[in-house]
Coordinates of C-alpha atoms in Angstrom, one line a residue:
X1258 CA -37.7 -8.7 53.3
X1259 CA -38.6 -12.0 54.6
X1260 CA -41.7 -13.2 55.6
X1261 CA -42.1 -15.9 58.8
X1262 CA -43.9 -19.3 57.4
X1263 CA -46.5 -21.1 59.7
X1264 CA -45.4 -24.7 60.4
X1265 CA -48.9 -25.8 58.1
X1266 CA -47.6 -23.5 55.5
X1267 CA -44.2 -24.8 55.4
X1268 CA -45.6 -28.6 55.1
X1269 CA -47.7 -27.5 52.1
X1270 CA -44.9 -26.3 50.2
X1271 CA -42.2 -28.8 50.9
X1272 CA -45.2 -31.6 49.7
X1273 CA -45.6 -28.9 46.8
X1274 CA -42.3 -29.0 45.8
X1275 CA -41.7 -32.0 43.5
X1276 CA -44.5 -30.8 41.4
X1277 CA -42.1 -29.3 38.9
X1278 CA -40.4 -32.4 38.0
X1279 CA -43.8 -34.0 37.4
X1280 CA -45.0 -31.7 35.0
X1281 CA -42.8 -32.7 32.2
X1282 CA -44.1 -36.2 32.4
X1283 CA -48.1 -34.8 33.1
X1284 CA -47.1 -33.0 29.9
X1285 CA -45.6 -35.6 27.6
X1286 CA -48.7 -37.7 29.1
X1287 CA -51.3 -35.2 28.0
X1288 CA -49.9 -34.3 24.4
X1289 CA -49.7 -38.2 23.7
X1290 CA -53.7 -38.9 24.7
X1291 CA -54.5 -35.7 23.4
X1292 CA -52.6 -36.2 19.9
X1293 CA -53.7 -40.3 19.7
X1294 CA -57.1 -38.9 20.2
X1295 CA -56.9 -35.8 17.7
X1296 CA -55.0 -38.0 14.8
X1297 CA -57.7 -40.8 15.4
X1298 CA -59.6 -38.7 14.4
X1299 CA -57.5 -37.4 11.6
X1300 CA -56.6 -41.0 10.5
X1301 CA -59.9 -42.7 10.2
X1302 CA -60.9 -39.9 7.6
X1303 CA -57.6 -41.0 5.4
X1304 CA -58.8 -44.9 6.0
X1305 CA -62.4 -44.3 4.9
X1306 CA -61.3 -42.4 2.3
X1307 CA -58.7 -44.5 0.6
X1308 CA -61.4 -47.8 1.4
X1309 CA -64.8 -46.8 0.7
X1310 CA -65.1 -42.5 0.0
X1311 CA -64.6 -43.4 -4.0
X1312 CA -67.8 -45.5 -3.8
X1313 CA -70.2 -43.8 -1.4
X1314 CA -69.5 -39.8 -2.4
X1315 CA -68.4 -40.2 -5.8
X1316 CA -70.1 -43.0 -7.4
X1317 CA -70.9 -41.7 -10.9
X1318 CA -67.0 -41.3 -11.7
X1319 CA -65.1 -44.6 -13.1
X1320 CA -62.4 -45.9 -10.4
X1321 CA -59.8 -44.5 -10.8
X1322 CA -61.2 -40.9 -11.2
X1323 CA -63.5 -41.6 -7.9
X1324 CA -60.3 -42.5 -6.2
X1325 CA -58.3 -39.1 -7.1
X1326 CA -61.6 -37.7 -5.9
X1327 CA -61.8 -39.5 -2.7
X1328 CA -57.8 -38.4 -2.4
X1329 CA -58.9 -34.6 -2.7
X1330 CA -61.4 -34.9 0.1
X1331 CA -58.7 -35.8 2.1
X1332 CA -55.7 -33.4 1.0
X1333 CA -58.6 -30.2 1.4
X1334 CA -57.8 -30.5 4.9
X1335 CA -54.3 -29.2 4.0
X1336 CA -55.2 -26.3 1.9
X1337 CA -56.9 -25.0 5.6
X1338 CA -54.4 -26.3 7.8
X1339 CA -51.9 -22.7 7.2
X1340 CA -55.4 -20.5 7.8
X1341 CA -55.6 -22.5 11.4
X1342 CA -52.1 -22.2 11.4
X1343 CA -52.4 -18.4 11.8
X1344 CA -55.0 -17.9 14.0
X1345 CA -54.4 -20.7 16.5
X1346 CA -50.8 -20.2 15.9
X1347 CA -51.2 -16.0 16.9
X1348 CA -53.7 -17.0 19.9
X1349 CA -51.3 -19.9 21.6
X1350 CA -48.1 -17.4 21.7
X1351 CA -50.5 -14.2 22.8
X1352 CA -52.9 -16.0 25.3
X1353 CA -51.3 -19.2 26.3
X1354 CA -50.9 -23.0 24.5
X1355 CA -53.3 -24.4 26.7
X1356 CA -56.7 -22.9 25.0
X1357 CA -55.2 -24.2 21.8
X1358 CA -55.3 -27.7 22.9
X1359 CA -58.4 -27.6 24.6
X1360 CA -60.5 -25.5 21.0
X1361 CA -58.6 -28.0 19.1
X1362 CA -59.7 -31.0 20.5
X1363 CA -63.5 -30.3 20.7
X1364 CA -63.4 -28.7 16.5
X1365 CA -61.8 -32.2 15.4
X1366 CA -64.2 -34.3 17.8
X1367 CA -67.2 -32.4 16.7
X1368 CA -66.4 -32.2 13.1
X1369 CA -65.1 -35.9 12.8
X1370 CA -68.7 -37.4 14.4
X1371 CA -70.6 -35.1 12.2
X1372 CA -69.1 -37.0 8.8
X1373 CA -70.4 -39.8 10.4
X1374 CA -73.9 -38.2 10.0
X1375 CA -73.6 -37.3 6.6
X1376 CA -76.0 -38.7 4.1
X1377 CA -74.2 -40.7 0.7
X1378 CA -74.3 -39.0 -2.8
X1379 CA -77.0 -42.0 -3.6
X1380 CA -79.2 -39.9 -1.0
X1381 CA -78.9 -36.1 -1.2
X1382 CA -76.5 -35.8 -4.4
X1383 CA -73.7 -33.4 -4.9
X1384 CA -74.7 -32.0 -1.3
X1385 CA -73.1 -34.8 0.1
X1386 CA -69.2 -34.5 -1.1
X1387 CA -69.5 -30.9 -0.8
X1388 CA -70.8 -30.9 3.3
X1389 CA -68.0 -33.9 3.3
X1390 CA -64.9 -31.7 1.9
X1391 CA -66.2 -28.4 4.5
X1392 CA -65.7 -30.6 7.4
X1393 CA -62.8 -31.9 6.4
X1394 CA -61.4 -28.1 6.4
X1395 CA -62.6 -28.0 9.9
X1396 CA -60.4 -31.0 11.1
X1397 CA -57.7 -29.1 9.0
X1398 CA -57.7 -26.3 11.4
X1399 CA -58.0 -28.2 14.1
X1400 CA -55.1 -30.2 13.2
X1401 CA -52.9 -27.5 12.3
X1402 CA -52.7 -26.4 15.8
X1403 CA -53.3 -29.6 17.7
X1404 CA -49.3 -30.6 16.7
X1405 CA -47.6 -27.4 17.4
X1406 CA -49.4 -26.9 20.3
X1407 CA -48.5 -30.0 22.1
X1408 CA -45.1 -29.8 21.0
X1409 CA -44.7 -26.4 22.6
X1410 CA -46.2 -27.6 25.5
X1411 CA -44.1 -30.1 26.1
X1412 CA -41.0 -28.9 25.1
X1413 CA -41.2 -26.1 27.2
X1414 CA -42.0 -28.1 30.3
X1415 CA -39.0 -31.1 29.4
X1416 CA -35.6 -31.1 31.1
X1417 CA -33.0 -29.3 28.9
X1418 CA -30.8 -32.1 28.5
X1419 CA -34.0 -34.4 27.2
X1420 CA -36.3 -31.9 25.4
X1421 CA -36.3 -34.8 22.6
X1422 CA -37.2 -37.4 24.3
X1423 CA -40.5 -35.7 26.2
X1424 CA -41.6 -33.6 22.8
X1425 CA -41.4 -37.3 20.6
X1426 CA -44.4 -38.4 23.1
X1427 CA -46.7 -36.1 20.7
X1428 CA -45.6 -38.1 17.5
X1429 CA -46.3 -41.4 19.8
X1430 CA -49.5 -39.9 20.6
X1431 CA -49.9 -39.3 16.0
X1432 CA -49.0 -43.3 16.1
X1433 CA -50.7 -44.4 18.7
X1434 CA -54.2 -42.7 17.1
X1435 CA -53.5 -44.3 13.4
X1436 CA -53.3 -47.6 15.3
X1437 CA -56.6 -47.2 17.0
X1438 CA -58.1 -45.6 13.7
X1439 CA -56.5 -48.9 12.1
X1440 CA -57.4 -51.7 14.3
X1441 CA -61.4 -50.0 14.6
X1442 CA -61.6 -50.1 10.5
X1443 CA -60.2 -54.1 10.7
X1444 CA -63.3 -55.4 12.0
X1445 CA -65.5 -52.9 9.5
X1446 CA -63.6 -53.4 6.8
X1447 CA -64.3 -57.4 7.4
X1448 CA -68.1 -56.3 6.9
X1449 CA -69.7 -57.7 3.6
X1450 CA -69.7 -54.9 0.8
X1451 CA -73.0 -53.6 0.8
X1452 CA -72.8 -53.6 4.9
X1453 CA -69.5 -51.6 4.9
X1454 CA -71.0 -49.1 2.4
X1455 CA -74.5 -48.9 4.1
X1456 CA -73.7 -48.2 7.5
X1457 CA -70.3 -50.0 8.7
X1458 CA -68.1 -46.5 7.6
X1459 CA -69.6 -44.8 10.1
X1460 CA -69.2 -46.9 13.3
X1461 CA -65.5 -45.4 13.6
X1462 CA -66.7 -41.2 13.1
X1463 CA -69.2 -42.2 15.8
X1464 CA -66.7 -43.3 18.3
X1465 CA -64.7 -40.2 17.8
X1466 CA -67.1 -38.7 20.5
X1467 CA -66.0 -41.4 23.3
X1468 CA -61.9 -40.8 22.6
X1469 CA -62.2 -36.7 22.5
X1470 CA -64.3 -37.1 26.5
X1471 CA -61.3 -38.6 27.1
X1472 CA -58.6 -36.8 25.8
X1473 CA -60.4 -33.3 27.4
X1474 CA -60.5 -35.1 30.5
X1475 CA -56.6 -36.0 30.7
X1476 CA -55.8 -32.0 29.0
X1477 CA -58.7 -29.8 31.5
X1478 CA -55.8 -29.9 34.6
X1479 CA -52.6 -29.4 32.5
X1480 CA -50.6 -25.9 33.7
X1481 CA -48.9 -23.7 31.5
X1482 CA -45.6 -23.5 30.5
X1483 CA -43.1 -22.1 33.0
X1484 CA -41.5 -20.4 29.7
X1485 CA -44.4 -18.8 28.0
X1486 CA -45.5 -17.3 31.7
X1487 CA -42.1 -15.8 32.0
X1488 CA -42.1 -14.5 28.1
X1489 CA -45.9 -13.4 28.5
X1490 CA -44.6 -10.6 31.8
X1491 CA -42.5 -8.8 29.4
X1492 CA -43.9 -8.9 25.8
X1493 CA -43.7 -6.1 23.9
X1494 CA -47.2 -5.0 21.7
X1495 CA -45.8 -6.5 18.5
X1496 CA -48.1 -9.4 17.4
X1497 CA -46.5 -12.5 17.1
X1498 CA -46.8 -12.8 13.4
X1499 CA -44.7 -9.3 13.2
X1500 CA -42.2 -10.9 15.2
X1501 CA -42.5 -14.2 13.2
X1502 CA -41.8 -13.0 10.1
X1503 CA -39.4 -10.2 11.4
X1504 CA -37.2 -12.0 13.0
X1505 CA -37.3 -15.6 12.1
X1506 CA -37.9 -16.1 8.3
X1507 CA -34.9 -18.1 7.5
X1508 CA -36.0 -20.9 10.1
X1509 CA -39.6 -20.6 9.2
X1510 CA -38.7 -21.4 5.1
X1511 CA -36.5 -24.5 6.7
X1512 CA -39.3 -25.8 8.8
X1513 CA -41.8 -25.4 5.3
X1514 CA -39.0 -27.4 3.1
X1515 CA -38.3 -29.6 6.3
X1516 CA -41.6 -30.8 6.7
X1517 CA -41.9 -32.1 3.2
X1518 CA -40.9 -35.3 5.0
X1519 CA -44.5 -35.7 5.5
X1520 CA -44.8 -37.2 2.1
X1521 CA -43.9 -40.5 3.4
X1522 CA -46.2 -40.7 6.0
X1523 CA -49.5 -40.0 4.1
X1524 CA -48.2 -42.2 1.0
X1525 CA -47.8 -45.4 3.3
X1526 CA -51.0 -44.5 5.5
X1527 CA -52.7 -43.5 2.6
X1528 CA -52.0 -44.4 -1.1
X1529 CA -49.9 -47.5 -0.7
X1530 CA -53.2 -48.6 1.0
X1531 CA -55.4 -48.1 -2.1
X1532 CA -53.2 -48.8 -4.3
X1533 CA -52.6 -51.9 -3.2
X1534 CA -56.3 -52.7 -2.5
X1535 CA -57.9 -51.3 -5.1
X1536 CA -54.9 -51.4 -8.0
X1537 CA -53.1 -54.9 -7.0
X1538 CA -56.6 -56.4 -5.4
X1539 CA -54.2 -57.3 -2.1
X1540 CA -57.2 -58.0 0.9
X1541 CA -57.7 -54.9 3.2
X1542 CA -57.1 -56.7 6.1
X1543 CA -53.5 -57.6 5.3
X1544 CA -52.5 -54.3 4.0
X1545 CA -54.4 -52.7 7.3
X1546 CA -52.0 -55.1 9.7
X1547 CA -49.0 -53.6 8.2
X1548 CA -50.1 -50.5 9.0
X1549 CA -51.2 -51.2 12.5
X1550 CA -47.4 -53.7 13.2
X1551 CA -45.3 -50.6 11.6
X1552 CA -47.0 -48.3 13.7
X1553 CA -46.7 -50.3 16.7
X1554 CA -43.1 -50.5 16.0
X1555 CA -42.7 -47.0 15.7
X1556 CA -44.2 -46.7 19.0
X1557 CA -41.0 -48.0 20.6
X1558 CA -38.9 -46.8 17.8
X1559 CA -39.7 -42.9 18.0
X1560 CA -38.9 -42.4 21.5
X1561 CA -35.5 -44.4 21.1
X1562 CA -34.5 -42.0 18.2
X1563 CA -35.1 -38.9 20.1
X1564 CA -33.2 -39.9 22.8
X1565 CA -30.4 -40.4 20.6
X1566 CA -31.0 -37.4 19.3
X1567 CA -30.6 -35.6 22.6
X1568 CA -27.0 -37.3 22.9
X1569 CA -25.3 -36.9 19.4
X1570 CA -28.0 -33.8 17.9
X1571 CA -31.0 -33.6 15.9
X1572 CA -29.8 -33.0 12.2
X1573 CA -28.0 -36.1 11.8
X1574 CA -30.9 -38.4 13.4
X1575 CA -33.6 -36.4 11.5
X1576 CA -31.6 -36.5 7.8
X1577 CA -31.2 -40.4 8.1
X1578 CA -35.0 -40.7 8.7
X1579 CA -35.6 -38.5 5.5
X1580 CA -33.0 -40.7 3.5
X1581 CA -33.3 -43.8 4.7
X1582 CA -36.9 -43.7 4.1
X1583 CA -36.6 -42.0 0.4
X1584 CA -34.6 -45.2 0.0
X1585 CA -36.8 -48.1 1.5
X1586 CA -40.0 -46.6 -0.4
X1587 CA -38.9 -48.4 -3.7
X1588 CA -38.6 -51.9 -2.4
X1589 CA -42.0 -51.1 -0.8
X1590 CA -43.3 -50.2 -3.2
X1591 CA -42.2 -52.9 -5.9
X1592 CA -43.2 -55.4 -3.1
X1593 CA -46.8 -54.0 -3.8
X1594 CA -46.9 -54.3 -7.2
X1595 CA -45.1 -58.0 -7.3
X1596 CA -48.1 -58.8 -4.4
X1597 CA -45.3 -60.4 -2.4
X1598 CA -47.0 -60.3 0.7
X1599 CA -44.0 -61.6 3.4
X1600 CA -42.0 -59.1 1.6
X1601 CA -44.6 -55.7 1.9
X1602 CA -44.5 -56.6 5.8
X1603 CA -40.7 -56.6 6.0
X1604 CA -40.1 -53.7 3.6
X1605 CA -43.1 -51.7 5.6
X1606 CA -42.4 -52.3 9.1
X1607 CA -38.2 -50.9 8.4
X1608 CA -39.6 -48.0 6.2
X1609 CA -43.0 -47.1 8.7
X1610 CA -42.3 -48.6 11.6
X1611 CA -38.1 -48.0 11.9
X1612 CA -36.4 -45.4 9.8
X1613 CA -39.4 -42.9 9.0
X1614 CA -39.5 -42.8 12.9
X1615 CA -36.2 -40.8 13.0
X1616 CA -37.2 -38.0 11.4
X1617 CA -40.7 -38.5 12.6
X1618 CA -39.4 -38.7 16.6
X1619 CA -37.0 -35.7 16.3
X1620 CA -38.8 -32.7 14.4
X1621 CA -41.1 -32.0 17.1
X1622 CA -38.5 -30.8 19.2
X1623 CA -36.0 -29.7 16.6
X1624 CA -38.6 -27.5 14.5
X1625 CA -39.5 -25.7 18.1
X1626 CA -35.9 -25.2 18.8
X1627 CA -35.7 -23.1 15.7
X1628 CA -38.1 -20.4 17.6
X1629 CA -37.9 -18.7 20.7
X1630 CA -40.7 -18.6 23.3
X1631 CA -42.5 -15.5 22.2
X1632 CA -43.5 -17.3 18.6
X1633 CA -42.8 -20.7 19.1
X1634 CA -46.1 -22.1 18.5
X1635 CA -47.1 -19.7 15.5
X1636 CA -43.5 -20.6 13.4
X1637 CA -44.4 -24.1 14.3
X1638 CA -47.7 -24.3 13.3
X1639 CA -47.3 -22.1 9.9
X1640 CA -44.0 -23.7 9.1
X1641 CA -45.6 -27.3 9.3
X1642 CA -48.9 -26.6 7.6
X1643 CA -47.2 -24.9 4.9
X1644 CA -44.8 -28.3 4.5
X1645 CA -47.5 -30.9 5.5
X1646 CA -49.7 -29.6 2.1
X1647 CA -47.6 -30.6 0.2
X1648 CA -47.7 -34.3 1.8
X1649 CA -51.4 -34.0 1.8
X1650 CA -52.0 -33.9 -1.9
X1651 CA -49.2 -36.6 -2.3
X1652 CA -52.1 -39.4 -2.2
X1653 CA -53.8 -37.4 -4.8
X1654 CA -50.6 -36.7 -6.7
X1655 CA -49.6 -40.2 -6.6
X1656 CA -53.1 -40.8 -8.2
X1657 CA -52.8 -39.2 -10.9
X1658 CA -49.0 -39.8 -12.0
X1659 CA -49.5 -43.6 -10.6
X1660 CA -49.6 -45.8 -14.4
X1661 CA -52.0 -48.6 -13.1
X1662 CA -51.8 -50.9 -16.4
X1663 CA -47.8 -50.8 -16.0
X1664 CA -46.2 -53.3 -14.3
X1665 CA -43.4 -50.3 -13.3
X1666 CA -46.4 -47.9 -13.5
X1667 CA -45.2 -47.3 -9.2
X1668 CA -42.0 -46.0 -10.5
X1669 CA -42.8 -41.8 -10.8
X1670 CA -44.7 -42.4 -7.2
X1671 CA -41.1 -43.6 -5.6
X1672 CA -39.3 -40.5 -7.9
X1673 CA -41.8 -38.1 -6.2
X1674 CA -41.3 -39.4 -2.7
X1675 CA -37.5 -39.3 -3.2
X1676 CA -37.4 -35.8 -4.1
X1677 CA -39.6 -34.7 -1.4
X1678 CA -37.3 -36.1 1.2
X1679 CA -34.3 -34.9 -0.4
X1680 CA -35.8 -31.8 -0.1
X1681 CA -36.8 -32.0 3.5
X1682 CA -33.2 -33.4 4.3
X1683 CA -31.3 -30.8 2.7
X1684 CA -33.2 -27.9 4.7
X1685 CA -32.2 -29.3 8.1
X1686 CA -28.5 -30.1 6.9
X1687 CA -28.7 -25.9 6.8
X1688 CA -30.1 -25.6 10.2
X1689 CA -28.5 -24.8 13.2
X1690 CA -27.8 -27.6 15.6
X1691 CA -29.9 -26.9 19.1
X1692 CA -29.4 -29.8 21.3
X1693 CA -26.8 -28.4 23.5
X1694 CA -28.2 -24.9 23.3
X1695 CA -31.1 -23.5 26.5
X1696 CA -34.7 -22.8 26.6
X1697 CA -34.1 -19.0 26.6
X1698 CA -31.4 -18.8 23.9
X1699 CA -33.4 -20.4 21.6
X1700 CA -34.0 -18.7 18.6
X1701 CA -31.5 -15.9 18.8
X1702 CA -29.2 -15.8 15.8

């Protein structure tokens, strides 16, 4: 049966119509503010804690202990990151990914200002680590659906000949928030000693609360996915965890061993940071520029891999990221401990800011691929969570193993990060390859 159109009517949906080809970009646009915001957030807890934590929470401790310490305060976040995982991961594929990203980015905003509140160990004792480490679990399970999340979003709103390039805008977004995080700790960590330990910390936590207004701001008017409104008519009563782990184990183990690629990220960000401040005495602000000039590279380099990636596939792209890097983390690392400073910025800026941002641009949209629509966002989430905890004890790992009084003592640090990746590359060299194949075919064996 038809139905006549009034001539007002028929103007309102022909200025309508190109509303669908916006939304992928008004997608890719609101996971990249929302993620730089979220991993601001993230990333300024990693800074404080590889600069200053050791001295302000865990004073009574010698250095090096106080630094393994500071380390754990910032891997707890993964040991809650696969509890999030479950429950944000059940609720995005049963009610929709937009009230995901919008609980997500208030728990991280909230939690992050509130460590900015917290007394030091000097002033309320062991009270003070242990309120420290329980919000730090908070901005784990925010984080663990914050990614997933926007991935799902936007990969289910991109083209299906450039799913790739619009879902890398989320890892942009993860860059662009280090960088912020980065270039905010520059100034404070300029600050005369008892200054940055007294109050200068907690000028970046405080500012959390101006970048989350913004990021709920850009998120409040994002639509839902054409895909999950379509899955969501017919579902069957199965929870998506039933279906997860009836129908999709093999791909939810490769996204776990996959994301062991994380390694790399949180060593560079992280313990190449203190170790080369705290161990090799290198000035924070030089070591803090790489890390802000790799990540602005990556900025242009992620997007440019995952556009390749939509032309030749994603294993390839994503296993040279996970090799190439394995490979460029021993010159980095021997560049550290020889305190050659023109060649840390070389060998950073090709391992951060170039090959890392292979694997880094293309396993947003090749992880989601694995999974059809129904539980997309819960294998995501509890595949990635499961991997990233591994790479958020590496600082702490790295610790430990790291032989400070050795001139090699870097050595089992650069064996650990190459076995990780090896590891990561091998589990997508077993995937399937989904670049050619559609929205609705995904995840079917």
């Amino acid at each position: 049966m038809s139905i006549a159109t009034a001539p007002g009517k028929a103007t309102q949906q022909t200025a309508a119509a190109p509303q669908p080809n916006r939304s992928p970009r008004k997608a890719a646009l609101a996971s990249w503010i929302g993620s730089a915001v979220e991993y601001y957030d993230f990333f300024i807890y990693g800074t404080a804690a590889a600069l200053v934590f050791g001295k302000i929470f865990f004073p009574a401790f010698d250095p090096a202990a106080a630094a393994v310490a500071a380390f754990a305060t910032f891997g707890v976040a993964y040991i809650t990151r696969p509890i999030g995982a479950v429950l944000l991961g059940h609720i995005g594929d049963k009610y929709g990914r937009k009230k995901v990203l919008t609980f997500t980015l208030l728990l991280m905003g909230v939690s992050t200002f509130m460590v900015g509140l917290l007394p030091t160990y000097g002033q309320a004792g062991i009270a003070s680590p242990v309120m420290l480490v329980i919000l730090r679990m908070l901005q784990g399970v925010s984080a663990a659906g914050e990614q997933a999340g926007a991935n799902s979003m936007t990969l289910e709103h991109a083209p299906p000949n450039r799913r790739a390039f619009f879902t890398s805008f989320t890892l942009s977004g993860t860059q662009a928030g280090l960088i912020l995080a980065t270039l905010v700790f520059l100034p404070i960590s300029a600050l005369p000693e008892e200054q940055l330990l007294s109050w200068g910390w907690r000028i970046p936590f405080f500012l959390s609360a101006v970048v989350v207004v913004v990021g709920f701001w850009v998120r409040r008017t994002l639509p839902e996915t054409p895909a999950f409104k379509e899955e969501v008519s017919h579902q069957d009563d199965r929870l998506p965890l039933t279906v997860l782990f009836q129908e999709h184990k093999a791909n939810l183990v490769r996204v776990i061993f996959a994301a062991l690629v994380s390694v790399i990220s949180t060593i560079f960000s992280v313990f190449t940071l203190s170790y080369a401040v705290n161990t090799m005495h290198l000035p924070r602000s030089t070591m803090l520029t790489v890390l802000v000039l790799a990540n602005v590279v990556a900025l242009g380099a992620i997007p440019m891999f995952a556009s390749l990636a939509d032309r030749i596939g994603r294993r390839p792209v994503f296993m040279f990221g996970a090799l190439g890097s394995a490979a460029l983390a021993w010159p980095y690392m021997w560049a550290i401990s020889t305190s050659n400073i023109p060649l840390i910025f070389v060998f950073g800026l090709l391992l951060s800011g170039v090959v890392y941002s292979a694997a880094n641009g293309v396993w947003p949209a090749m992880y989601g691929e694995m999974f059809s629509t129904r539980v997309r966002l819960s294998g995501m989430a509890i595949g990635t969570q499961l991997g990233f905890a591994l790479g958020g004890f590496a600082p702490t790992i790295s610790a430990a193993i790291l032989r400070p009084e050795d001139p090699m003592g870097w050595v089992p640090v650069a064996i650990f990060v190459s076995c990780t990746s090896a590891i990561s590359a091998f589990s997508v060299f077993t995937a399937r390859e989904t670049c050619r194949v559609p929205m609705h075919e995904l995840g079917s064996k």
